[in-house]
Amino acid sequence: MVKTTLPALRSEPTRINQVALWHTGYSSVPSKKESERSLWVDYCKNSTIHGFKYFVGSKRTLVERLIYSVYKKWDLEPVVVTFAEKSIPVFSIPFPAIMVCPEIKARREVFNFTNSFELYSEPGIAQFMAKAQLSGSFNWLESIPGVDRLEALLQVCDSSFGVDMNNNSYDDDLAARLQEMAIPFEDIFVSCGWRARPVDCGLLFKKQLTEAGICYTFNSLAADDLMRKEALHPDYVFPEENISSMFWSMDEGFHDGTVGDSYPRRTFGAGIRAGMFVILKARMKDADYLCSGFKVHLYPPHQYPRVYTQFFRVPLGQEVSVSVDPLVIDTSPKIKSYNSNRRKCFYNRERKLRFFKLYTKNNCETECLSNYTLQSCGCVQFSLPRSPEARVCGLGKTFCCDQALSMLQQMDLLHEMNRSNNFLERCNCLSSCNTVYYNTEISQAQFDWRMLAERIRLISHEIDETELSLLTVHFKVSRVIPVRRSELYGVTDFLANCGGILGLFMGVSILSIVEILYYCTLKPFMARRRTDQAASVATRSKLILPPTGPARKEATKW
């Protein structure tokens, strides 16, 4: 009985303990599969071979580790901006358009702006001026000019000095009044030259209405090439330039075979002899210290001019020399097939505008400003292109127009902060894929013009009554290096990066081979030996044996 009972009593607990001891859920010794996995992770993390560390260490799948970062960069930033390999001559780009705006807006015998402003500022006079304008009564005030002319000039002069005018919301005849009071062309331009040759100023400069009043432009595109006349108000004053630019576009440049006299005008090199000059005149008796001098605006010929965005002054009696350093931006034909949102630019005829035939960022923003001002104020400034149903804003809407302009100027910032107005987002005014900017360096000196009095045929009594200014514009360099948009990498490069064909094994060396041999031979052997030792220690510490000594005798007795 003892021999049969004792093994039975001892066998059951021993079996249970053995099952509990060697069950994988309770084992402190790693399995063979876990050991191999740890070895693979250890190798990938410490290998000097490029790319192996991306196989482990994150929750991404293997495919994602290989291509996700490469694809994301290719999808979001497929275009890189670098300098082109070769320089181009300035002969291949147009000379900048030049706009000259006299700040003396009216002849004194036609309208004395200073006297009218002073009379209007006197207490009690303003109401009589307004009534005289509206009713035609108050004959004793007939010598006082109408307030309508004063308000017209205040819209194109730099400052109204805080004087509150009437609250007229609309002024549809503003452009006509400005033209009636404008200084005659021959009283502004004395002499002009282009590429070291004297040229009739009337052939170079054409009249145009801007926010600075009546100005005169050189080398700007004609209205037929730049604007959609059918979409504009019939009373809109178009630029008077009429030379066609059919052999040039910003995307394609000048057509092959065109001669040097093509339009827009271009020059052959740098320096004053390859540029233009103009002598400007102002009668001192017309000089108005509220509005005087000249403003000059340089801009690309295919762009709608906006004087107040960027201009410099030409003071009376001064010589101003402008050295132009062009910045040319072009786009590789390879990325033309990309979506505009991916390449971050529009071609000139790719994005259709309502008022303009040619796309530029400035033209788009001008049109957007016109639309936004119409929506916010119920009218449009006289200098902006407008639709047939739009009215011209009067002086009473000046603050509203300024607010609309301020909102558009903040558009980029608001868009980055994700707080931009939905209307502003619809402007969608990306940069032009191909364009040119004209950076300027300006120098100024006293112009001793009286030495030239005989050559410009000034009679003696005009010398003391006239002040002249000289403006010269020329290129600073004869060749420029364009800034080019091109592909970050093409489809072949993308596949190579995704597959790791080029980038993954470029860093393999003798040391990498030694690493592979180590992880394939010695490292597994050492890991297996440590595993066996750990298993042996665990077995000896947990194995249950029969009792010995007095305990065994006591058990035998039973």
Coordinates of C-alpha atoms in Angstrom, one line a residue:
M1 CA 0.0 0.0 0.0
V2 CA 2.8 2.3 0.8
K3 CA 4.5 1.8 -2.5
T4 CA 1.4 2.5 -4.5
T5 CA 0.0 5.3 -2.3
L6 CA 3.1 7.4 -2.0
P7 CA 3.8 7.9 -5.7
A8 CA 0.1 8.7 -6.3
L9 CA 0.2 11.4 -3.6
R10 CA 3.4 12.9 -5.0
S11 CA 2.7 12.6 -8.7
E12 CA -0.3 15.0 -9.0
P13 CA 1.2 18.1 -7.4
T14 CA 4.4 17.5 -9.3
R15 CA 2.5 17.5 -12.6
I16 CA 0.6 20.7 -11.7
N17 CA 3.8 22.5 -10.7
Q18 CA 5.5 21.4 -13.9
V19 CA 2.7 22.7 -16.0
A20 CA 2.7 26.0 -14.2
L21 CA 6.5 26.2 -14.3
W22 CA 6.9 25.7 -18.0
H23 CA 3.8 27.5 -19.3
T24 CA 4.8 30.3 -21.6
G25 CA 2.7 32.8 -19.7
Y26 CA 4.7 32.4 -16.6
S27 CA 8.2 31.8 -18.1
S28 CA 10.9 34.4 -17.4
V29 CA 13.1 33.0 -20.1
P30 CA 12.5 34.4 -23.7
S31 CA 11.3 32.1 -26.4
K32 CA 13.3 31.4 -29.5
K33 CA 11.0 33.6 -31.7
E34 CA 11.3 36.5 -29.3
S35 CA 15.1 36.2 -29.2
E36 CA 15.2 36.3 -33.0
R37 CA 12.9 39.3 -33.0
S38 CA 15.1 41.1 -30.5
L39 CA 18.2 40.4 -32.5
W40 CA 16.6 41.8 -35.7
V41 CA 15.5 45.0 -33.9
D42 CA 18.9 45.4 -32.3
Y43 CA 20.6 45.1 -35.7
C44 CA 18.3 47.5 -37.4
K45 CA 18.7 50.1 -34.7
N46 CA 22.5 49.9 -34.6
S47 CA 23.4 49.2 -38.3
T48 CA 25.4 51.7 -40.2
I49 CA 23.6 50.8 -43.4
H50 CA 21.4 53.8 -44.4
G51 CA 17.7 53.1 -44.1
F52 CA 17.6 50.0 -41.9
K53 CA 16.6 51.9 -38.8
Y54 CA 13.3 52.8 -40.5
F55 CA 12.3 49.1 -40.5
V56 CA 11.7 49.2 -36.8
G57 CA 11.0 51.7 -34.0
S58 CA 7.5 53.0 -35.0
K59 CA 4.0 51.8 -35.4
R60 CA 4.0 52.4 -39.1
T61 CA 3.8 49.6 -41.6
L62 CA 6.8 48.6 -43.6
V63 CA 5.5 50.3 -46.8
E64 CA 4.8 53.5 -44.9
R65 CA 8.3 53.6 -43.5
L66 CA 9.8 53.3 -46.9
I67 CA 7.7 55.8 -48.9
Y68 CA 5.6 58.0 -46.6
S69 CA 8.1 60.8 -45.9
V70 CA 9.3 60.8 -49.6
Y71 CA 5.7 60.9 -51.0
K72 CA 4.6 63.6 -48.6
K73 CA 7.5 65.9 -49.6
W74 CA 6.8 65.2 -53.3
D75 CA 3.1 65.8 -52.9
L76 CA 3.2 69.0 -50.9
E77 CA 6.4 70.6 -52.1
P78 CA 7.0 69.3 -55.7
V79 CA 8.7 72.6 -56.8
V80 CA 12.1 73.9 -55.8
V81 CA 13.3 77.5 -56.5
T82 CA 16.9 77.8 -57.5
F83 CA 19.1 80.0 -59.7
A84 CA 19.3 79.1 -63.3
E85 CA 22.4 77.6 -64.8
K86 CA 23.0 80.3 -67.4
S87 CA 22.5 84.1 -67.4
I88 CA 20.3 85.8 -70.0
P89 CA 20.8 89.3 -71.6
V90 CA 18.6 92.1 -70.6
F91 CA 17.7 92.3 -74.3
S92 CA 15.4 89.3 -73.7
I93 CA 13.2 91.1 -71.2
P94 CA 11.2 94.3 -71.6
F95 CA 12.4 97.6 -70.3
P96 CA 10.2 98.7 -67.3
A97 CA 7.1 100.7 -67.8
I98 CA 7.5 104.2 -66.3
M99 CA 4.7 106.3 -65.0
V100 CA 5.2 110.0 -64.3
C101 CA 2.5 111.8 -62.2
P102 CA 2.7 115.5 -61.7
E103 CA 1.6 116.5 -58.2
I104 CA 0.5 119.9 -59.5
K105 CA -3.0 118.9 -60.6
A106 CA -4.4 122.1 -62.0
R107 CA -3.3 125.4 -63.7
R108 CA -3.7 128.3 -61.2
E109 CA -5.9 130.2 -63.7
V110 CA -8.2 127.3 -64.0
F111 CA -8.4 126.4 -60.3
N112 CA -6.6 127.8 -57.3
F113 CA -6.4 124.8 -55.0
T114 CA -4.7 126.6 -52.1
N115 CA -7.1 129.5 -51.9
S116 CA -10.1 127.2 -52.2
F117 CA -8.8 125.0 -49.5
E118 CA -8.2 128.0 -47.2
L119 CA -11.7 129.4 -47.9
Y120 CA -13.3 126.0 -47.2
S121 CA -11.4 125.7 -43.9
E122 CA -12.9 129.0 -42.7
P123 CA -15.8 128.6 -40.3
G124 CA -19.1 129.3 -41.9
I125 CA -17.8 129.4 -45.5
A126 CA -18.1 125.7 -46.3
Q127 CA -21.9 125.7 -46.0
F128 CA -22.2 128.6 -48.4
M129 CA -19.9 126.9 -50.9
A130 CA -22.0 123.8 -50.8
K131 CA -25.3 125.7 -51.2
A132 CA -23.9 127.8 -54.0
Q133 CA -22.9 124.6 -55.8
L134 CA -26.3 123.0 -55.3
S135 CA -28.7 126.0 -55.8
G136 CA -26.8 128.5 -57.9
S137 CA -27.8 131.3 -55.4
F138 CA -25.5 133.5 -53.2
N139 CA -24.1 135.6 -56.0
W140 CA -21.6 137.2 -53.7
L141 CA -19.9 133.8 -53.5
E142 CA -19.5 133.5 -57.3
S143 CA -15.8 134.2 -57.0
I144 CA -15.4 131.2 -54.7
P145 CA -14.7 128.1 -56.7
G146 CA -17.2 125.2 -56.5
V147 CA -16.6 122.6 -53.8
D148 CA -16.9 119.8 -56.4
R149 CA -13.4 120.7 -57.9
L150 CA -11.9 121.0 -54.4
E151 CA -13.2 117.6 -53.4
A152 CA -12.0 116.1 -56.7
L153 CA -8.4 117.3 -56.0
L154 CA -8.6 116.1 -52.4
Q155 CA -9.1 112.6 -53.7
V156 CA -5.8 112.6 -55.6
C157 CA -3.7 114.8 -53.3
D158 CA -1.7 113.1 -50.5
S159 CA -3.5 114.7 -47.6
S160 CA -6.7 116.5 -46.8
F161 CA -5.3 117.8 -43.5
G162 CA -8.2 116.5 -41.5
V163 CA -10.8 118.8 -43.0
D164 CA -14.3 117.3 -43.0
M165 CA -15.9 117.6 -46.4
N166 CA -19.5 116.8 -47.3
N167 CA -20.8 113.3 -47.2
N168 CA -21.4 112.7 -50.9
S169 CA -21.3 108.9 -51.4
Y170 CA -21.0 109.0 -55.1
D171 CA -19.1 111.1 -57.6
D172 CA -19.6 109.7 -61.1
D173 CA -18.2 112.8 -62.8
L174 CA -14.9 112.8 -60.9
A175 CA -12.7 111.6 -63.7
A176 CA -14.1 114.2 -66.1
R177 CA -13.4 117.1 -63.7
L178 CA -9.8 115.8 -63.1
Q179 CA -9.2 115.8 -66.8
E180 CA -10.6 119.3 -67.2
M181 CA -8.2 120.7 -64.6
A182 CA -5.1 118.7 -65.6
I183 CA -1.9 120.5 -66.6
P184 CA -1.4 120.4 -70.4
F185 CA 1.1 117.8 -71.7
E186 CA 3.4 120.4 -73.2
D187 CA 3.7 122.2 -69.8
I188 CA 5.1 119.0 -68.2
F189 CA 7.5 117.4 -70.7
V190 CA 10.4 119.4 -72.2
S191 CA 12.7 116.9 -73.7
C192 CA 12.9 113.0 -73.9
G193 CA 15.3 110.5 -75.2
W194 CA 15.5 106.7 -75.7
R195 CA 18.8 104.8 -76.1
A196 CA 20.9 107.9 -76.6
R197 CA 18.6 109.4 -79.2
P198 CA 16.2 112.4 -78.7
V199 CA 12.6 111.3 -79.2
D200 CA 9.4 113.4 -79.2
C201 CA 7.9 113.0 -75.8
G202 CA 4.4 112.7 -77.3
L203 CA 5.6 109.4 -78.9
L204 CA 6.9 108.0 -75.6
F205 CA 4.4 109.1 -72.9
K206 CA 0.7 108.5 -73.0
K207 CA -2.0 109.8 -70.7
Q208 CA -3.6 107.5 -68.1
L209 CA -5.9 108.0 -65.1
T210 CA -4.7 106.6 -61.8
E211 CA -5.3 107.1 -58.0
A212 CA -2.7 109.9 -58.2
G213 CA -4.8 111.7 -60.9
I214 CA -3.8 112.2 -64.5
C215 CA -0.4 110.5 -65.2
Y216 CA 1.7 109.7 -68.2
T217 CA 3.1 106.2 -68.9
F218 CA 6.1 105.0 -71.0
N219 CA 6.3 101.4 -72.3
S220 CA 3.0 100.1 -70.8
L221 CA 0.8 97.7 -72.8
A222 CA -2.1 99.1 -74.7
A223 CA -5.6 98.8 -73.3
D224 CA -6.6 96.4 -76.1
D225 CA -3.8 93.9 -75.1
L226 CA -4.3 94.3 -71.3
M227 CA -7.9 94.8 -70.5
R228 CA -11.3 93.4 -71.4
K229 CA -13.2 96.5 -72.6
E230 CA -16.5 94.7 -72.9
A231 CA -16.6 93.9 -69.1
L232 CA -15.8 97.5 -68.0
H233 CA -18.0 100.5 -67.4
P234 CA -18.6 102.6 -70.6
D235 CA -17.3 105.7 -68.8
Y236 CA -14.1 104.1 -67.7
V237 CA -11.1 106.1 -68.9
F238 CA -8.7 103.7 -70.7
P239 CA -5.0 104.3 -71.2
E240 CA -4.2 106.1 -74.4
E241 CA -1.3 103.8 -75.4
N242 CA -2.2 102.1 -78.8
I243 CA 1.0 100.3 -79.9
S244 CA 0.4 96.5 -80.1
S245 CA 2.5 94.0 -78.2
M246 CA 1.5 91.0 -80.4
F247 CA 5.1 89.7 -80.7
W248 CA 5.7 89.4 -76.9
S249 CA 4.2 87.6 -73.9
M250 CA 5.6 87.2 -70.5
D251 CA 5.4 83.4 -70.7
E252 CA 7.1 83.0 -74.1
G253 CA 9.2 86.2 -74.3
F254 CA 9.8 88.0 -77.6
H255 CA 9.1 86.0 -80.7
D256 CA 12.1 84.9 -82.8
G257 CA 13.0 87.3 -85.6
T258 CA 11.6 90.4 -83.9
V259 CA 13.8 93.5 -84.3
G260 CA 15.0 95.9 -81.6
D261 CA 12.0 98.2 -82.1
S262 CA 9.5 95.6 -81.0
Y263 CA 7.0 96.5 -78.3
P264 CA 7.2 96.7 -75.4
R265 CA 10.5 98.4 -75.8
R266 CA 13.8 96.7 -74.8
T267 CA 17.4 97.8 -74.6
F268 CA 20.7 96.2 -75.5
G269 CA 22.7 96.7 -72.4
A270 CA 23.4 98.6 -69.2
G271 CA 24.2 102.3 -68.6
I272 CA 22.6 105.6 -69.3
R273 CA 23.2 105.5 -73.1
A274 CA 21.1 102.3 -73.2
G275 CA 18.2 103.8 -71.2
M276 CA 15.8 106.7 -71.3
F277 CA 15.8 110.2 -70.0
V278 CA 13.1 112.9 -69.6
I279 CA 13.3 116.6 -68.6
L280 CA 10.2 117.6 -66.6
K281 CA 8.9 121.1 -66.2
A282 CA 6.7 122.9 -63.6
R283 CA 5.6 126.6 -63.7
M284 CA 6.3 128.2 -60.4
K285 CA 3.1 130.2 -60.4
D286 CA 1.2 126.9 -60.6
A287 CA 3.3 125.3 -57.8
D288 CA 1.0 124.4 -54.9
Y289 CA 2.6 123.6 -51.6
L290 CA -0.4 121.3 -50.8
C291 CA 0.3 119.2 -53.9
S292 CA 3.6 119.7 -55.8
G293 CA 6.5 117.8 -57.4
F294 CA 6.4 114.5 -59.4
K295 CA 5.8 110.9 -58.4
V296 CA 7.4 108.1 -60.5
H297 CA 6.2 104.5 -60.5
L298 CA 8.2 101.6 -62.2
Y299 CA 6.4 98.4 -63.0
P300 CA 6.2 95.5 -65.5
P301 CA 4.6 96.5 -68.8
H302 CA 1.8 93.9 -68.5
Q303 CA 0.8 95.0 -65.1
Y304 CA -1.9 97.5 -64.2
P305 CA -0.3 100.5 -62.5
R306 CA -1.0 101.3 -58.9
V307 CA 1.1 104.3 -58.0
Y308 CA 0.7 104.3 -54.3
T309 CA 1.9 100.7 -53.8
Q310 CA 5.5 101.7 -54.8
F311 CA 6.8 105.1 -56.0
F312 CA 9.6 107.6 -55.6
R313 CA 9.6 111.3 -55.8
V314 CA 11.4 113.6 -58.3
P315 CA 11.7 117.0 -56.5
L316 CA 11.8 120.2 -58.5
G317 CA 15.2 121.4 -59.5
Q318 CA 16.8 117.9 -58.9
E319 CA 18.4 115.3 -61.1
V320 CA 17.3 111.7 -60.2
S321 CA 19.1 108.7 -61.6
V322 CA 17.5 105.3 -61.4
S323 CA 19.6 102.1 -61.8
V324 CA 17.3 99.1 -62.4
D325 CA 18.4 95.6 -61.3
P326 CA 15.8 93.2 -62.9
L327 CA 14.8 90.0 -61.1
V328 CA 13.5 87.5 -63.6
I329 CA 11.4 84.5 -62.5
D330 CA 10.7 81.7 -64.9
T331 CA 9.3 78.2 -64.6
S332 CA 10.5 75.0 -66.1
P333 CA 8.2 73.5 -68.8
K334 CA 8.3 70.2 -66.9
I335 CA 6.0 71.5 -64.1
K336 CA 3.4 73.1 -66.4
S337 CA 1.4 69.9 -66.1
Y338 CA 1.3 70.2 -62.3
N339 CA -1.9 71.6 -60.7
S340 CA -1.6 75.3 -60.0
N341 CA -2.0 74.7 -56.2
R342 CA 0.9 72.3 -56.2
R343 CA 3.3 74.6 -58.2
K344 CA 2.0 77.7 -56.3
C345 CA 1.7 79.9 -59.4
F346 CA -0.4 80.7 -62.5
Y347 CA 0.6 81.2 -66.1
N348 CA -0.5 84.6 -67.6
R349 CA -3.3 83.1 -69.7
E350 CA -4.1 80.2 -67.4
R351 CA -6.2 82.1 -64.8
K352 CA -9.0 84.1 -66.3
L353 CA -9.8 87.5 -64.8
R354 CA -12.9 89.5 -65.4
F355 CA -11.3 92.9 -66.2
F356 CA -7.9 91.8 -67.5
K357 CA -6.7 89.6 -70.4
L358 CA -3.3 88.9 -68.8
Y359 CA -2.8 87.5 -65.3
T360 CA -0.4 88.9 -62.8
K361 CA -0.6 88.8 -59.0
N362 CA -1.0 92.6 -59.0
N363 CA -3.8 92.5 -61.7
C364 CA -5.6 89.8 -59.7
E365 CA -5.4 91.8 -56.5
T366 CA -6.5 95.0 -58.3
E367 CA -9.6 93.2 -59.6
C368 CA -10.2 91.7 -56.1
L369 CA -10.0 95.1 -54.5
S370 CA -12.5 96.5 -57.0
N371 CA -15.0 93.7 -56.3
Y372 CA -14.4 93.8 -52.5
T373 CA -14.8 97.6 -52.4
L374 CA -18.1 97.3 -54.4
Q375 CA -19.4 94.7 -52.0
S376 CA -18.3 96.6 -48.8
C377 CA -19.0 100.3 -49.9
G378 CA -21.5 100.0 -52.7
C379 CA -19.2 101.8 -55.1
V380 CA -15.7 101.7 -56.6
Q381 CA -12.8 104.2 -56.6
F382 CA -12.5 106.1 -59.8
S383 CA -9.0 104.8 -60.5
L384 CA -10.0 101.1 -60.4
P385 CA -11.6 99.1 -63.2
R386 CA -15.3 98.6 -62.5
S387 CA -18.3 96.8 -63.9
P388 CA -21.1 98.6 -65.8
E389 CA -23.4 98.6 -62.8
A390 CA -20.8 100.1 -60.3
R391 CA -20.8 103.7 -59.3
V392 CA -17.8 105.9 -58.4
C393 CA -17.1 106.5 -54.7
G394 CA -17.3 110.1 -53.5
L395 CA -15.2 111.8 -50.8
G396 CA -17.7 110.6 -48.2
K397 CA -16.7 107.0 -48.9
T398 CA -13.0 107.6 -48.5
F399 CA -12.8 105.9 -45.1
C400 CA -14.7 102.8 -46.4
C401 CA -12.4 102.5 -49.4
D402 CA -9.3 102.7 -47.2
Q403 CA -10.7 100.0 -44.9
A404 CA -11.3 97.7 -47.9
L405 CA -7.7 98.3 -49.1
S406 CA -6.4 97.6 -45.6
M407 CA -8.3 94.3 -45.4
L408 CA -6.8 93.1 -48.7
Q409 CA -3.3 94.0 -47.5
Q410 CA -3.8 91.8 -44.5
M411 CA -5.1 88.9 -46.7
D412 CA -1.9 86.8 -46.6
L413 CA -1.5 87.2 -42.8
L414 CA -5.1 86.3 -42.1
H415 CA -4.9 83.3 -44.4
E416 CA -1.8 82.0 -42.5
M417 CA -3.8 82.4 -39.3
N418 CA -6.8 80.6 -40.8
R419 CA -9.0 83.6 -40.1
S420 CA -9.3 85.1 -43.5
N421 CA -12.7 86.1 -44.9
N422 CA -14.2 83.7 -47.4
F423 CA -14.5 86.5 -50.0
L424 CA -10.8 87.2 -49.7
E425 CA -9.9 83.5 -50.1
R426 CA -11.9 83.5 -53.4
C427 CA -9.4 86.0 -54.8
N428 CA -7.0 83.2 -55.3
C429 CA -4.1 85.5 -56.3
L430 CA -1.1 83.3 -56.6
S431 CA 2.2 84.5 -58.0
S432 CA 2.8 84.5 -61.7
C433 CA 4.9 81.6 -63.0
N434 CA 6.9 83.8 -65.3
T435 CA 7.4 87.5 -64.4
V436 CA 10.0 90.1 -63.9
Y437 CA 10.5 92.6 -61.0
Y438 CA 12.5 95.8 -61.2
N439 CA 14.6 96.5 -58.1
T440 CA 15.9 100.1 -58.1
E441 CA 18.8 102.1 -56.8
I442 CA 18.2 105.8 -56.7
S443 CA 20.7 108.6 -56.6
Q444 CA 19.9 112.3 -56.5
A445 CA 21.7 115.6 -57.0
Q446 CA 21.1 119.3 -57.8
F447 CA 20.1 119.9 -61.4
D448 CA 21.8 123.0 -62.8
W449 CA 19.4 123.2 -65.7
R450 CA 19.8 126.8 -66.5
M451 CA 23.0 125.9 -68.4
L452 CA 20.7 124.1 -70.8
A453 CA 18.3 126.9 -71.1
E454 CA 19.3 127.8 -74.7
R455 CA 19.1 124.2 -75.9
I456 CA 15.6 123.7 -74.6
R457 CA 14.5 127.0 -76.1
L458 CA 13.3 128.7 -72.9
I459 CA 12.8 132.4 -73.5
S460 CA 14.3 134.8 -70.9
H461 CA 11.1 135.6 -69.0
E462 CA 10.3 131.9 -68.5
I463 CA 13.6 131.1 -66.8
D464 CA 12.7 132.7 -63.5
E465 CA 9.2 131.3 -63.6
T466 CA 10.1 127.7 -64.3
E467 CA 11.7 124.8 -62.5
L468 CA 13.0 121.8 -64.2
S469 CA 13.8 118.2 -63.1
L470 CA 15.8 115.4 -64.9
L471 CA 14.9 111.7 -64.6
T472 CA 17.1 109.0 -66.1
V473 CA 16.3 105.3 -66.0
H474 CA 18.7 102.5 -67.1
F475 CA 19.6 98.9 -66.4
K476 CA 22.4 98.3 -63.9
V477 CA 23.7 95.1 -65.5
S478 CA 23.7 93.8 -69.1
R479 CA 23.0 90.1 -68.1
V480 CA 21.0 88.6 -65.3
I481 CA 20.7 85.1 -63.7
P482 CA 17.0 84.1 -63.6
V483 CA 15.4 82.5 -60.6
R484 CA 13.8 79.3 -61.8
R485 CA 11.0 77.1 -60.5
S486 CA 11.7 73.4 -61.4
E487 CA 10.8 69.9 -60.2
L488 CA 12.1 68.8 -56.9
Y489 CA 12.5 65.4 -58.5
G490 CA 10.7 63.6 -61.3
V491 CA 8.7 60.3 -61.4
T492 CA 11.9 58.2 -61.9
D493 CA 13.6 59.8 -58.9
F494 CA 10.4 59.4 -56.9
L495 CA 10.3 55.7 -57.5
A496 CA 13.9 55.3 -56.8
N497 CA 13.6 57.0 -53.5
C498 CA 10.5 55.1 -52.6
G499 CA 12.1 51.7 -53.5
G500 CA 15.3 52.5 -51.7
I501 CA 17.3 51.6 -54.9
L502 CA 19.5 54.6 -54.6
G503 CA 19.3 55.8 -51.0
L504 CA 19.1 52.5 -49.0
F505 CA 22.4 50.8 -49.9
M506 CA 24.6 53.8 -50.8
G507 CA 26.3 53.6 -47.4
V508 CA 27.2 49.9 -47.4
S509 CA 30.9 49.4 -46.5
I510 CA 33.4 46.8 -45.2
L511 CA 32.2 47.6 -41.7
S512 CA 28.6 46.9 -42.7
I513 CA 29.7 43.4 -44.0
V514 CA 31.4 42.8 -40.6
E515 CA 28.2 43.8 -38.9
I516 CA 26.2 41.4 -41.0
L517 CA 28.6 38.5 -40.2
Y518 CA 28.5 39.3 -36.5
Y519 CA 24.7 39.4 -36.3
C520 CA 24.4 36.2 -38.3
T521 CA 27.0 34.1 -36.4
L522 CA 28.5 35.2 -33.1
K523 CA 25.5 37.3 -31.9
P524 CA 23.0 34.4 -32.3
F525 CA 25.4 31.9 -30.7
M526 CA 25.9 34.2 -27.7
A527 CA 22.2 34.9 -27.4
R528 CA 21.3 31.2 -27.5
R529 CA 23.9 30.4 -24.9
R530 CA 22.6 33.0 -22.5
T531 CA 19.1 31.6 -23.1
D532 CA 20.1 28.0 -22.3
Q533 CA 21.9 29.1 -19.1
A534 CA 18.9 31.1 -18.0
A535 CA 16.6 28.1 -18.6
S536 CA 18.8 25.7 -16.6
V537 CA 19.0 28.0 -13.6
A538 CA 15.2 28.4 -13.7
T539 CA 14.6 24.6 -13.8
R540 CA 16.9 23.9 -10.8
S541 CA 15.3 26.6 -8.7
K542 CA 11.7 25.5 -9.3
L543 CA 12.0 21.6 -9.5
I544 CA 10.2 19.7 -6.6
L545 CA 12.2 16.6 -5.2
P546 CA 11.2 13.9 -2.7
P547 CA 12.0 14.5 1.0
T548 CA 15.3 13.1 2.5
G549 CA 16.5 12.1 6.0
P550 CA 14.0 11.8 8.9
A551 CA 11.2 13.1 6.7
R552 CA 11.6 10.2 4.3
K553 CA 11.5 7.6 7.1
E554 CA 8.4 9.1 8.5
A555 CA 6.8 9.0 5.0
T556 CA 7.9 5.3 4.6
K557 CA 6.2 4.4 7.9
W558 CA 2.9 5.5 6.5

